[in-house]
Amino acid sequence: MRTSDKFHDECGVVAIYAHPEAEKLAYLGLHALQHRGQESAGIVSSNGMALNAHRAMGLVADIFTEEVLAKLHGTLAIGHTRYSTAGDSTLLNAQPIMVQSNKGATALAHNGNLVNAQEIRGRLERQGSIFQTNSDTEVIVHLIALSREQTLPEAIADALRRVEGAFSLVLMSTDRVFAARDPRGFRPLAMGRIPAAPGEKRDTIVFASETCAFDLIGASFERDVKPGELVIVGPEGVSSHFYAPAAEQSSCIFEHVYFSRPDSMVFGRAVQESREGLGRQLAREASIDADVVVPVPDSGVTAAIGYAAESGIPLRFGLIRNHYVGRTFIEPRQTVRDFGVKLKLNPVRSLLEGKRVVLIDDSIVRGTTSRKIVRMIRSAGAKEVHMRISCPPTISPCFYGVDTPSKKELIAANRSVEEIRDFIGADSLAYLSLDGLRDACGDGEKTTYCTACYTGHYPTSWVDVEEIQPVAVVKR
């Protein structure tokens, strides 16, 4: 989990088809995707006759005990781990969502954000639909149930043609698993395979938001689900259908800057390669004489490795992160300055005292956390603190599934770099250039990226940043 003024991605999804312990593989996959959401998690499984579900608030390992998984035993499963970018952080909004209609029992898990969800929801409610959650995902469920198409695959395709925005979905019926991405390919979704064990009839097909989930369950990465594609896995095998033509690609570049784990392949590219490249490019663009390079853990670590390698300045872990900070804590009656940050990070005085420090992080959002970290490093005896950010200034909110604040809360939308430097108390501050970001992430090689949060130019016509603020958009 990140410190309080940082971005969050909203969730991770996983799907398993044809495995005797599908629910356990889904659990392990969600465990590998825990970084994508820590508020709630859920698994829906099928034994071939009925769907069984368990959803709860909290972390994956705490929710899915052996007793819970035993009740979910099946050969098909989908799972979801959630961070609420909108909609209440309550069990009501936990996923996967299940529905019973004339298409049969269906469950769905969603990563992304539908920018036209409110408009569709209002229309459906006027027509008599009753919504149980305030999540945009439920809009898709209603569209599938109300579709005039006769078969479930056709109804899914029909529903997806009606929504606009970012979505990577996994769905399931009692005997099939489905996976789909929006036509612009905003969010990642990978497909993998586990070879059939001796005595088993078929390979296990798996899907996940990131390939790091495949490593844990012993699956090999085959390919990404393509933008505009609906993959169907059933008794007949694997089939691919394009419910809509692929649009101009707008994959989220922040997946490479921060969201995804460095050990994942995302959008056809190793995240570790991109992130180290960000640090190297940052060192080329914004070098400074210093004694140590210090990452803000964990978000700045990989970029700091690249910066140190390019600059020749030694890397030192001068901030130690406490990985066991829970949701609640007891604050001392006599308020400790910067208590929340100190719970998560602590400086190593012996590495910082008397040193000129290059502090590496991936972003500055409101600036309040960066200010506290700079102050913490100075209090540990650092002689100078030079902040370096491995992406451009964030000047616009995201409408495609990233929980960014409104424009008035984004410090870079309202202050110059020098004013931000003064606010956070650093001796110098520099951001990576937009061209440097694109080059480091291989823009144009296997995909092109959405950089709207850095430019204010949005890929879809639904978004008008001056009129619509993120809080007014129903999000994941």
CSV table of C-alpha atoms in Angstrom, one decimal:
chain,number,residue,atom,x,y,z
A,1,MET,CA,0.0,0.0,0.0
A,2,ARG,CA,1.2,3.5,-0.8
A,3,THR,CA,1.4,6.6,1.4
A,4,SER,CA,-1.7,8.7,1.6
A,5,ASP,CA,-1.5,11.1,-1.2
A,6,LYS,CA,-0.5,8.6,-3.9
A,7,PHE,CA,-2.4,7.0,-6.8
A,8,HIS,CA,-4.1,3.7,-6.4
A,9,ASP,CA,-5.1,1.3,-9.1
A,10,GLU,CA,-8.6,-0.2,-8.5
A,11,CYS,CA,-8.3,-3.9,-8.7
A,12,GLY,CA,-6.9,-7.1,-10.1
A,13,VAL,CA,-8.7,-10.0,-11.8
A,14,VAL,CA,-8.0,-13.7,-12.3
A,15,ALA,CA,-9.8,-16.6,-14.0
A,16,ILE,CA,-9.2,-20.3,-14.1
A,17,TYR,CA,-10.7,-22.8,-16.5
A,18,ALA,CA,-10.5,-26.6,-16.1
A,19,HIS,CA,-8.5,-27.4,-13.0
A,20,PRO,CA,-9.4,-29.7,-10.2
A,21,GLU,CA,-8.5,-27.0,-7.6
A,22,ALA,CA,-9.6,-23.9,-9.5
A,23,GLU,CA,-10.6,-22.1,-6.4
A,24,LYS,CA,-7.1,-22.5,-4.9
A,25,LEU,CA,-5.4,-21.3,-8.1
A,26,ALA,CA,-7.7,-18.3,-8.1
A,27,TYR,CA,-6.7,-17.6,-4.5
A,28,LEU,CA,-3.0,-17.8,-5.3
A,29,GLY,CA,-3.5,-15.6,-8.3
A,30,LEU,CA,-5.2,-13.0,-6.2
A,31,HIS,CA,-2.5,-13.2,-3.6
A,32,ALA,CA,0.0,-12.3,-6.4
A,33,LEU,CA,-2.2,-9.4,-7.4
A,34,GLN,CA,-2.8,-8.1,-3.8
A,35,HIS,CA,-0.8,-4.9,-4.7
A,36,ARG,CA,-3.6,-3.9,-7.0
A,37,GLY,CA,-6.2,-3.6,-4.3
A,38,GLN,CA,-6.4,-4.2,-0.5
A,39,GLU,CA,-9.9,-3.3,0.5
A,40,SER,CA,-11.9,-6.4,-0.5
A,41,ALA,CA,-11.6,-9.7,-2.4
A,42,GLY,CA,-13.9,-12.3,-3.8
A,43,ILE,CA,-13.9,-15.6,-5.6
A,44,VAL,CA,-16.8,-17.3,-7.5
A,45,SER,CA,-16.3,-20.9,-8.5
A,46,SER,CA,-18.3,-23.5,-10.4
A,47,ASN,CA,-18.6,-27.2,-9.9
A,48,GLY,CA,-20.3,-27.6,-13.3
A,49,MET,CA,-23.8,-27.2,-11.9
A,50,ALA,CA,-23.9,-24.1,-9.8
A,51,LEU,CA,-21.9,-21.0,-8.9
A,52,ASN,CA,-20.6,-20.5,-5.4
A,53,ALA,CA,-19.3,-17.2,-4.1
A,54,HIS,CA,-17.4,-15.8,-1.2
A,55,ARG,CA,-16.6,-12.1,-0.8
A,56,ALA,CA,-15.2,-10.2,2.1
A,57,MET,CA,-13.4,-7.0,3.2
A,58,GLY,CA,-9.7,-7.3,3.9
A,59,LEU,CA,-6.7,-9.0,2.5
A,60,VAL,CA,-6.7,-12.1,0.3
A,61,ALA,CA,-4.8,-14.3,2.8
A,62,ASP,CA,-7.0,-13.3,5.6
A,63,ILE,CA,-10.3,-13.9,3.7
A,64,PHE,CA,-9.7,-17.2,2.1
A,65,THR,CA,-9.0,-19.8,4.8
A,66,GLU,CA,-8.9,-23.5,4.1
A,67,GLU,CA,-12.4,-23.8,5.4
A,68,VAL,CA,-13.7,-21.1,3.0
A,69,LEU,CA,-11.9,-22.5,0.0
A,70,ALA,CA,-13.3,-26.0,0.8
A,71,LYS,CA,-16.8,-24.6,0.3
A,72,LEU,CA,-15.7,-23.1,-3.1
A,73,HIS,CA,-14.4,-26.3,-4.5
A,74,GLY,CA,-14.8,-26.3,-8.3
A,75,THR,CA,-13.1,-26.7,-11.7
A,76,LEU,CA,-13.8,-23.1,-12.8
A,77,ALA,CA,-13.2,-19.9,-10.9
A,78,ILE,CA,-12.8,-16.1,-11.2
A,79,GLY,CA,-11.5,-13.8,-8.6
A,80,HIS,CA,-11.2,-10.1,-7.8
A,81,THR,CA,-9.2,-7.9,-5.4
A,82,ARG,CA,-10.5,-4.4,-5.1
A,83,TYR,CA,-9.4,-0.9,-4.3
A,84,SER,CA,-12.4,1.4,-4.4
A,85,THR,CA,-11.7,4.4,-6.7
A,86,ALA,CA,-15.4,5.3,-6.2
A,87,GLY,CA,-18.4,3.6,-4.7
A,88,ASP,CA,-18.4,2.9,-1.0
A,89,SER,CA,-15.7,0.7,0.5
A,90,THR,CA,-18.2,-1.8,1.6
A,91,LEU,CA,-18.9,-5.5,1.2
A,92,LEU,CA,-21.9,-4.5,-1.0
A,93,ASN,CA,-19.5,-3.4,-3.7
A,94,ALA,CA,-17.1,-6.3,-3.5
A,95,GLN,CA,-16.7,-8.4,-6.6
A,96,PRO,CA,-17.2,-10.7,-8.5
A,97,ILE,CA,-20.8,-9.7,-9.0
A,98,MET,CA,-23.3,-12.5,-9.7
A,99,VAL,CA,-26.6,-12.4,-11.5
A,100,GLN,CA,-29.3,-14.8,-12.5
A,101,SER,CA,-31.1,-14.1,-15.8
A,102,ASN,CA,-32.6,-16.0,-18.7
A,103,LYS,CA,-29.0,-16.4,-19.9
A,104,GLY,CA,-28.3,-18.5,-16.7
A,105,ALA,CA,-26.1,-17.7,-13.7
A,106,THR,CA,-23.2,-15.4,-14.6
A,107,ALA,CA,-20.4,-13.8,-12.5
A,108,LEU,CA,-18.3,-10.9,-13.5
A,109,ALA,CA,-15.1,-9.2,-12.2
A,110,HIS,CA,-13.9,-5.8,-13.7
A,111,ASN,CA,-10.7,-3.8,-13.7
A,112,GLY,CA,-11.2,-0.3,-15.1
A,113,ASN,CA,-13.7,2.5,-15.2
A,114,LEU,CA,-16.8,3.1,-17.4
A,115,VAL,CA,-17.0,6.8,-18.3
A,116,ASN,CA,-20.6,6.5,-19.5
A,117,ALA,CA,-21.8,4.3,-16.6
A,118,GLN,CA,-24.0,7.0,-14.9
A,119,GLU,CA,-25.8,7.8,-18.1
A,120,ILE,CA,-26.6,4.1,-18.8
A,121,ARG,CA,-27.5,3.5,-15.1
A,122,GLY,CA,-30.0,6.4,-15.1
A,123,ARG,CA,-31.6,5.1,-18.3
A,124,LEU,CA,-31.9,1.6,-16.9
A,125,GLU,CA,-33.3,2.8,-13.6
A,126,ARG,CA,-36.0,4.8,-15.5
A,127,GLN,CA,-36.8,1.6,-17.3
A,128,GLY,CA,-37.3,-0.3,-14.0
A,129,SER,CA,-33.9,-1.8,-13.3
A,130,ILE,CA,-33.0,-2.0,-9.6
A,131,PHE,CA,-29.3,-1.6,-8.8
A,132,GLN,CA,-27.8,-3.3,-5.7
A,133,THR,CA,-24.4,-1.5,-5.7
A,134,ASN,CA,-23.0,1.9,-6.6
A,135,SER,CA,-20.3,0.3,-8.7
A,136,ASP,CA,-20.1,0.8,-12.5
A,137,THR,CA,-19.5,-2.9,-12.9
A,138,GLU,CA,-23.2,-3.6,-12.2
A,139,VAL,CA,-24.1,-1.6,-15.3
A,140,ILE,CA,-22.5,-4.4,-17.4
A,141,VAL,CA,-24.3,-7.1,-15.5
A,142,HIS,CA,-27.7,-5.4,-16.2
A,143,LEU,CA,-26.9,-4.9,-19.9
A,144,ILE,CA,-26.0,-8.6,-20.3
A,145,ALA,CA,-29.2,-9.6,-18.5
A,146,LEU,CA,-31.4,-7.3,-20.6
A,147,SER,CA,-29.7,-8.0,-23.9
A,148,ARG,CA,-32.1,-9.4,-26.6
A,149,GLU,CA,-29.3,-11.6,-27.9
A,150,GLN,CA,-30.1,-15.3,-27.3
A,151,THR,CA,-26.8,-16.7,-26.1
A,152,LEU,CA,-24.6,-15.6,-23.3
A,153,PRO,CA,-21.5,-14.8,-25.5
A,154,GLU,CA,-23.7,-12.7,-27.8
A,155,ALA,CA,-25.2,-10.9,-24.9
A,156,ILE,CA,-21.8,-10.1,-23.4
A,157,ALA,CA,-20.6,-8.8,-26.8
A,158,ASP,CA,-23.8,-6.7,-27.1
A,159,ALA,CA,-23.3,-5.3,-23.6
A,160,LEU,CA,-19.6,-4.4,-24.2
A,161,ARG,CA,-20.5,-2.5,-27.3
A,162,ARG,CA,-22.7,-0.2,-25.2
A,163,VAL,CA,-20.2,0.8,-22.6
A,164,GLU,CA,-17.4,3.3,-23.0
A,165,GLY,CA,-14.1,3.6,-21.1
A,166,ALA,CA,-11.6,1.2,-19.7
A,167,PHE,CA,-12.4,-2.4,-18.9
A,168,SER,CA,-10.6,-5.7,-18.6
A,169,LEU,CA,-13.1,-8.3,-17.6
A,170,VAL,CA,-13.3,-11.9,-16.6
A,171,LEU,CA,-16.7,-13.6,-16.6
A,172,MET,CA,-18.0,-17.1,-16.0
A,173,SER,CA,-21.1,-19.3,-16.3
A,174,THR,CA,-21.4,-22.8,-14.9
A,175,ASP,CA,-19.3,-24.3,-17.7
A,176,ARG,CA,-17.4,-21.4,-19.4
A,177,VAL,CA,-15.0,-18.6,-18.7
A,178,PHE,CA,-14.8,-15.4,-20.7
A,179,ALA,CA,-12.2,-12.6,-20.9
A,180,ALA,CA,-12.5,-9.3,-22.6
A,181,ARG,CA,-10.7,-5.9,-23.0
A,182,ASP,CA,-12.0,-2.6,-24.2
A,183,PRO,CA,-11.2,-1.6,-27.8
A,184,ARG,CA,-8.5,0.9,-26.7
A,185,GLY,CA,-6.7,-1.6,-24.5
A,186,PHE,CA,-6.5,0.7,-21.4
A,187,ARG,CA,-6.0,-2.0,-18.8
A,188,PRO,CA,-3.9,-5.1,-19.1
A,189,LEU,CA,-5.2,-8.7,-19.2
A,190,ALA,CA,-3.0,-11.7,-20.0
A,191,MET,CA,-3.8,-15.3,-21.0
A,192,GLY,CA,-1.8,-18.3,-19.9
A,193,ARG,CA,-1.8,-22.1,-19.8
A,194,ILE,CA,-1.0,-24.9,-17.4
A,195,PRO,CA,-0.2,-28.2,-19.2
A,196,ALA,CA,-2.5,-31.0,-18.3
A,197,ALA,CA,-1.2,-33.3,-15.6
A,198,PRO,CA,-0.9,-37.0,-16.2
A,199,GLY,CA,-4.5,-38.4,-16.3
A,200,GLU,CA,-6.0,-35.0,-17.0
A,201,LYS,CA,-7.9,-34.5,-20.3
A,202,ARG,CA,-7.2,-30.9,-21.0
A,203,ASP,CA,-4.8,-28.0,-20.3
A,204,THR,CA,-5.9,-25.3,-17.7
A,205,ILE,CA,-6.5,-21.9,-19.3
A,206,VAL,CA,-5.9,-18.9,-17.0
A,207,PHE,CA,-6.3,-15.1,-17.2
A,208,ALA,CA,-4.9,-12.4,-14.9
A,209,SER,CA,-4.3,-8.7,-14.8
A,210,GLU,CA,-0.5,-9.3,-14.6
A,211,THR,CA,1.7,-12.2,-15.5
A,212,CYS,CA,3.3,-12.3,-12.0
A,213,ALA,CA,0.1,-14.3,-11.0
A,214,PHE,CA,1.1,-17.0,-13.6
A,215,ASP,CA,4.5,-17.5,-12.0
A,216,LEU,CA,2.9,-18.4,-8.7
A,217,ILE,CA,0.5,-21.0,-10.1
A,218,GLY,CA,2.9,-22.5,-12.6
A,219,ALA,CA,1.3,-21.2,-15.8
A,220,SER,CA,3.1,-20.0,-18.9
A,221,PHE,CA,2.2,-16.7,-20.5
A,222,GLU,CA,0.7,-17.2,-24.0
A,223,ARG,CA,-0.4,-13.7,-25.0
A,224,ASP,CA,-2.4,-10.7,-24.0
A,225,VAL,CA,-6.1,-10.6,-24.6
A,226,LYS,CA,-6.3,-8.1,-27.5
A,227,PRO,CA,-8.2,-4.8,-27.4
A,228,GLY,CA,-11.8,-5.4,-28.5
A,229,GLU,CA,-11.5,-9.1,-28.1
A,230,LEU,CA,-13.8,-11.5,-26.3
A,231,VAL,CA,-12.1,-14.9,-25.5
A,232,ILE,CA,-14.4,-17.8,-24.7
A,233,VAL,CA,-13.1,-20.9,-23.0
A,234,GLY,CA,-15.5,-23.9,-22.8
A,235,PRO,CA,-15.9,-27.6,-23.5
A,236,GLU,CA,-15.3,-26.9,-27.2
A,237,GLY,CA,-11.9,-25.3,-26.4
A,238,VAL,CA,-10.7,-21.7,-26.8
A,239,SER,CA,-12.3,-19.4,-29.3
A,240,SER,CA,-11.7,-15.7,-30.0
A,241,HIS,CA,-14.3,-13.2,-31.1
A,242,PHE,CA,-13.9,-9.4,-31.8
A,243,TYR,CA,-17.0,-7.8,-30.4
A,244,ALA,CA,-15.7,-4.4,-31.7
A,245,PRO,CA,-12.9,-3.2,-33.9
A,246,ALA,CA,-9.7,-2.2,-32.1
A,247,ALA,CA,-9.5,1.6,-31.7
A,248,GLU,CA,-6.4,3.8,-31.5
A,249,GLN,CA,-4.4,2.2,-28.7
A,250,SER,CA,-4.3,4.0,-25.3
A,251,SER,CA,-2.8,1.6,-22.9
A,252,CYS,CA,-2.2,3.2,-19.4
A,253,ILE,CA,1.4,4.2,-19.1
A,254,PHE,CA,1.1,4.4,-15.4
A,255,GLU,CA,1.0,0.6,-15.3
A,256,HIS,CA,4.7,0.8,-16.2
A,257,VAL,CA,5.5,3.8,-14.0
A,258,TYR,CA,3.9,2.3,-10.9
A,259,PHE,CA,0.9,0.0,-10.8
A,260,SER,CA,2.3,-3.3,-12.1
A,261,ARG,CA,4.9,-5.4,-10.3
A,262,PRO,CA,8.4,-5.2,-11.8
A,263,ASP,CA,8.3,-9.0,-12.4
A,264,SER,CA,5.3,-8.8,-14.7
A,265,MET,CA,5.0,-8.5,-18.5
A,266,VAL,CA,2.5,-5.8,-19.2
A,267,PHE,CA,1.4,-4.7,-22.7
A,268,GLY,CA,4.0,-7.0,-24.2
A,269,ARG,CA,6.9,-5.4,-22.3
A,270,ALA,CA,8.8,-6.3,-19.1
A,271,VAL,CA,7.9,-3.8,-16.4
A,272,GLN,CA,11.4,-4.1,-14.8
A,273,GLU,CA,12.9,-2.9,-18.1
A,274,SER,CA,10.6,0.1,-18.4
A,275,ARG,CA,11.1,1.2,-14.8
A,276,GLU,CA,14.9,0.9,-14.8
A,277,GLY,CA,14.8,2.8,-18.1
A,278,LEU,CA,12.8,5.6,-16.4
A,279,GLY,CA,15.5,6.0,-13.8
A,280,ARG,CA,18.3,6.0,-16.4
A,281,GLN,CA,16.5,8.6,-18.5
A,282,LEU,CA,15.9,10.7,-15.4
A,283,ALA,CA,19.6,10.6,-14.6
A,284,ARG,CA,20.4,11.8,-18.1
A,285,GLU,CA,17.9,14.6,-18.0
A,286,ALA,CA,18.3,15.8,-14.4
A,287,SER,CA,21.7,14.9,-13.1
A,288,ILE,CA,22.9,16.4,-9.8
A,289,ASP,CA,26.1,16.1,-7.7
A,290,ALA,CA,25.2,13.9,-4.8
A,291,ASP,CA,26.5,11.3,-2.5
A,292,VAL,CA,23.7,8.7,-2.4
A,293,VAL,CA,20.6,7.8,-4.4
A,294,VAL,CA,17.7,6.9,-2.0
A,295,PRO,CA,14.4,5.4,-3.3
A,296,VAL,CA,11.1,6.0,-1.6
A,297,PRO,CA,10.0,2.4,-1.0
A,298,ASP,CA,8.5,0.6,-2.7
A,299,SER,CA,7.3,2.9,-5.5
A,300,GLY,CA,10.7,4.4,-6.3
A,301,VAL,CA,13.0,1.4,-5.9
A,302,THR,CA,13.3,0.2,-9.5
A,303,ALA,CA,13.7,3.7,-11.0
A,304,ALA,CA,16.3,4.4,-8.4
A,305,ILE,CA,18.3,1.4,-9.5
A,306,GLY,CA,18.3,2.8,-13.0
A,307,TYR,CA,19.2,6.3,-11.8
A,308,ALA,CA,22.1,5.0,-9.7
A,309,ALA,CA,23.4,2.8,-12.6
A,310,GLU,CA,23.4,5.7,-15.1
A,311,SER,CA,24.7,8.4,-12.8
A,312,GLY,CA,27.3,6.3,-11.0
A,313,ILE,CA,26.1,7.5,-7.6
A,314,PRO,CA,25.7,4.6,-5.1
A,315,LEU,CA,22.2,3.4,-4.3
A,316,ARG,CA,21.4,3.2,-0.6
A,317,PHE,CA,18.2,2.1,1.1
A,318,GLY,CA,18.1,5.1,3.4
A,319,LEU,CA,14.3,4.7,4.0
A,320,ILE,CA,13.0,1.5,5.5
A,321,ARG,CA,9.4,0.6,5.0
A,322,ASN,CA,7.3,-1.2,7.6
A,323,HIS,CA,5.3,-3.7,5.5
A,324,TYR,CA,3.0,-4.6,8.4
A,325,VAL,CA,1.0,-1.4,8.9
A,326,GLY,CA,-2.6,-2.2,9.2
A,327,ARG,CA,-5.7,-0.2,8.5
A,328,THR,CA,-6.1,1.2,12.0
A,329,PHE,CA,-3.6,2.2,14.6
A,330,ILE,CA,-3.6,4.0,17.9
A,331,GLU,CA,-2.0,7.4,17.7
A,332,PRO,CA,-0.3,8.7,20.9
A,333,ARG,CA,-2.2,11.3,22.8
A,334,GLN,CA,0.7,13.8,22.3
A,335,THR,CA,0.5,14.1,18.5
A,336,VAL,CA,3.8,13.0,16.8
A,337,ARG,CA,4.6,15.2,13.8
A,338,ASP,CA,4.2,13.3,10.5
A,339,PHE,CA,3.0,10.3,12.4
A,340,GLY,CA,1.2,8.6,9.5
A,341,VAL,CA,4.3,8.6,7.3
A,342,LYS,CA,6.5,7.5,10.2
A,343,LEU,CA,4.3,4.5,10.7
A,344,LYS,CA,5.3,3.3,7.2
A,345,LEU,CA,8.8,4.8,6.6
A,346,ASN,CA,11.8,5.3,8.8
A,347,PRO,CA,15.1,6.9,7.9
A,348,VAL,CA,18.5,5.2,8.3
A,349,ARG,CA,20.5,7.9,10.0
A,350,SER,CA,23.9,6.3,9.4
A,351,LEU,CA,23.3,6.3,5.6
A,352,LEU,CA,21.9,9.9,5.4
A,353,GLU,CA,23.8,12.0,8.0
A,354,GLY,CA,25.9,14.6,6.3
A,355,LYS,CA,25.0,13.3,2.8
A,356,ARG,CA,23.7,15.0,-0.3
A,357,VAL,CA,20.7,12.8,-1.1
A,358,VAL,CA,19.0,12.2,-4.5
A,359,LEU,CA,15.5,11.0,-3.4
A,360,ILE,CA,13.7,9.0,-6.2
A,361,ASP,CA,9.9,8.5,-6.4
A,362,ASP,CA,7.4,7.8,-9.1
A,363,SER,CA,5.0,10.7,-8.7
A,364,ILE,CA,4.0,13.7,-6.6
A,365,VAL,CA,0.2,14.0,-6.4
A,366,ARG,CA,-0.9,16.5,-3.7
A,367,GLY,CA,2.6,16.9,-2.4
A,368,THR,CA,1.8,16.4,1.3
A,369,THR,CA,3.5,13.0,1.6
A,370,SER,CA,6.6,14.1,-0.3
A,371,ARG,CA,6.9,17.1,2.0
A,372,LYS,CA,6.9,14.9,5.1
A,373,ILE,CA,9.5,12.5,3.6
A,374,VAL,CA,11.8,15.3,2.7
A,375,ARG,CA,11.4,16.7,6.2
A,376,MET,CA,12.1,13.2,7.6
A,377,ILE,CA,15.4,12.8,5.6
A,378,ARG,CA,16.6,16.3,6.7
A,379,SER,CA,15.8,15.4,10.3
A,380,ALA,CA,18.0,12.3,9.9
A,381,GLY,CA,20.9,14.7,9.2
A,382,ALA,CA,21.0,14.9,5.4
A,383,LYS,CA,23.0,17.9,4.1
A,384,GLU,CA,21.0,18.3,0.9
A,385,VAL,CA,17.8,16.6,-0.5
A,386,HIS,CA,17.2,16.6,-4.3
A,387,MET,CA,13.9,15.2,-5.3
A,388,ARG,CA,13.7,13.4,-8.7
A,389,ILE,CA,10.4,12.0,-10.1
A,390,SER,CA,10.3,9.2,-12.7
A,391,CYS,CA,7.4,10.6,-14.6
A,392,PRO,CA,6.2,14.1,-15.8
A,393,PRO,CA,4.0,16.3,-13.5
A,394,THR,CA,0.5,15.0,-13.1
A,395,ILE,CA,-1.7,17.9,-14.2
A,396,SER,CA,-5.0,16.1,-15.0
A,397,PRO,CA,-7.3,13.5,-13.3
A,398,CYS,CA,-7.8,10.1,-14.8
A,399,PHE,CA,-11.2,8.8,-15.8
A,400,TYR,CA,-10.1,5.3,-16.8
A,401,GLY,CA,-9.6,3.6,-13.5
A,402,VAL,CA,-6.9,5.5,-11.7
A,403,ASP,CA,-7.9,7.1,-8.4
A,404,THR,CA,-6.4,10.5,-9.0
A,405,PRO,CA,-7.8,13.6,-7.2
A,406,SER,CA,-9.7,16.3,-8.9
A,407,LYS,CA,-7.6,18.9,-10.8
A,408,LYS,CA,-7.8,21.4,-8.0
A,409,GLU,CA,-6.1,18.9,-5.7
A,410,LEU,CA,-3.3,18.0,-8.1
A,411,ILE,CA,-0.3,20.2,-7.0
A,412,ALA,CA,1.3,20.2,-10.5
A,413,ALA,CA,-2.0,21.5,-12.0
A,414,ASN,CA,-1.8,24.5,-9.8
A,415,ARG,CA,1.8,25.3,-9.0
A,416,SER,CA,5.1,25.5,-11.0
A,417,VAL,CA,7.9,23.1,-10.5
A,418,GLU,CA,9.7,25.7,-8.5
A,419,GLU,CA,6.7,26.3,-6.3
A,420,ILE,CA,6.3,22.6,-5.7
A,421,ARG,CA,10.0,22.4,-4.8
A,422,ASP,CA,9.4,25.1,-2.3
A,423,PHE,CA,6.3,23.4,-0.9
A,424,ILE,CA,8.0,20.0,-0.3
A,425,GLY,CA,11.2,21.7,1.0
A,426,ALA,CA,13.7,20.1,-1.4
A,427,ASP,CA,16.9,21.7,-2.5
A,428,SER,CA,16.0,20.9,-6.1
A,429,LEU,CA,13.2,19.1,-7.9
A,430,ALA,CA,13.0,17.6,-11.4
A,431,TYR,CA,10.5,15.5,-13.3
A,432,LEU,CA,11.1,13.1,-16.2
A,433,SER,CA,10.1,14.6,-19.5
A,434,LEU,CA,7.1,13.3,-21.4
A,435,ASP,CA,9.3,12.2,-24.3
A,436,GLY,CA,11.7,10.5,-21.9
A,437,LEU,CA,8.8,8.6,-20.3
A,438,ARG,CA,7.5,7.4,-23.7
A,439,ASP,CA,11.0,6.3,-24.8
A,440,ALA,CA,11.7,4.4,-21.6
A,441,CYS,CA,8.4,2.6,-21.9
A,442,GLY,CA,8.8,1.7,-25.6
A,443,ASP,CA,5.9,3.8,-26.8
A,444,GLY,CA,5.0,2.8,-30.4
A,445,GLU,CA,6.8,-0.5,-30.3
A,446,LYS,CA,4.1,-2.9,-29.2
A,447,THR,CA,1.5,-0.5,-28.0
A,448,THR,CA,0.8,3.3,-27.7
A,449,TYR,CA,0.1,4.8,-24.4
A,450,CYS,CA,-2.5,7.0,-22.8
A,451,THR,CA,-0.7,9.9,-21.1
A,452,ALA,CA,-3.8,12.0,-20.4
A,453,CYS,CA,-2.8,12.5,-16.7
A,454,TYR,CA,0.3,14.4,-17.9
A,455,THR,CA,-1.2,16.2,-20.9
A,456,GLY,CA,-4.9,16.7,-20.3
A,457,HIS,CA,-5.6,15.2,-23.7
A,458,TYR,CA,-8.1,12.3,-23.3
A,459,PRO,CA,-8.5,9.5,-25.7
A,460,THR,CA,-12.4,9.2,-25.5
A,461,SER,CA,-14.9,11.9,-26.3
A,462,TRP,CA,-16.9,11.2,-23.1
A,463,VAL,CA,-14.4,13.0,-20.9
A,464,ASP,CA,-14.5,16.8,-20.4
A,465,VAL,CA,-12.1,17.6,-17.6
A,466,GLU,CA,-13.4,21.1,-17.1
A,467,GLU,CA,-17.0,19.8,-16.6
A,468,ILE,CA,-16.6,16.4,-15.0
A,469,GLN,CA,-14.5,15.7,-12.0
A,470,PRO,CA,-13.6,12.2,-11.0
A,471,VAL,CA,-15.8,12.3,-7.9
A,472,ALA,CA,-18.8,12.6,-10.2
A,473,VAL,CA,-17.9,9.6,-12.2
A,474,VAL,CA,-19.0,6.1,-11.1
A,475,LYS,CA,-15.7,4.2,-10.9
A,476,ARG,CA,-14.3,0.8,-10.0
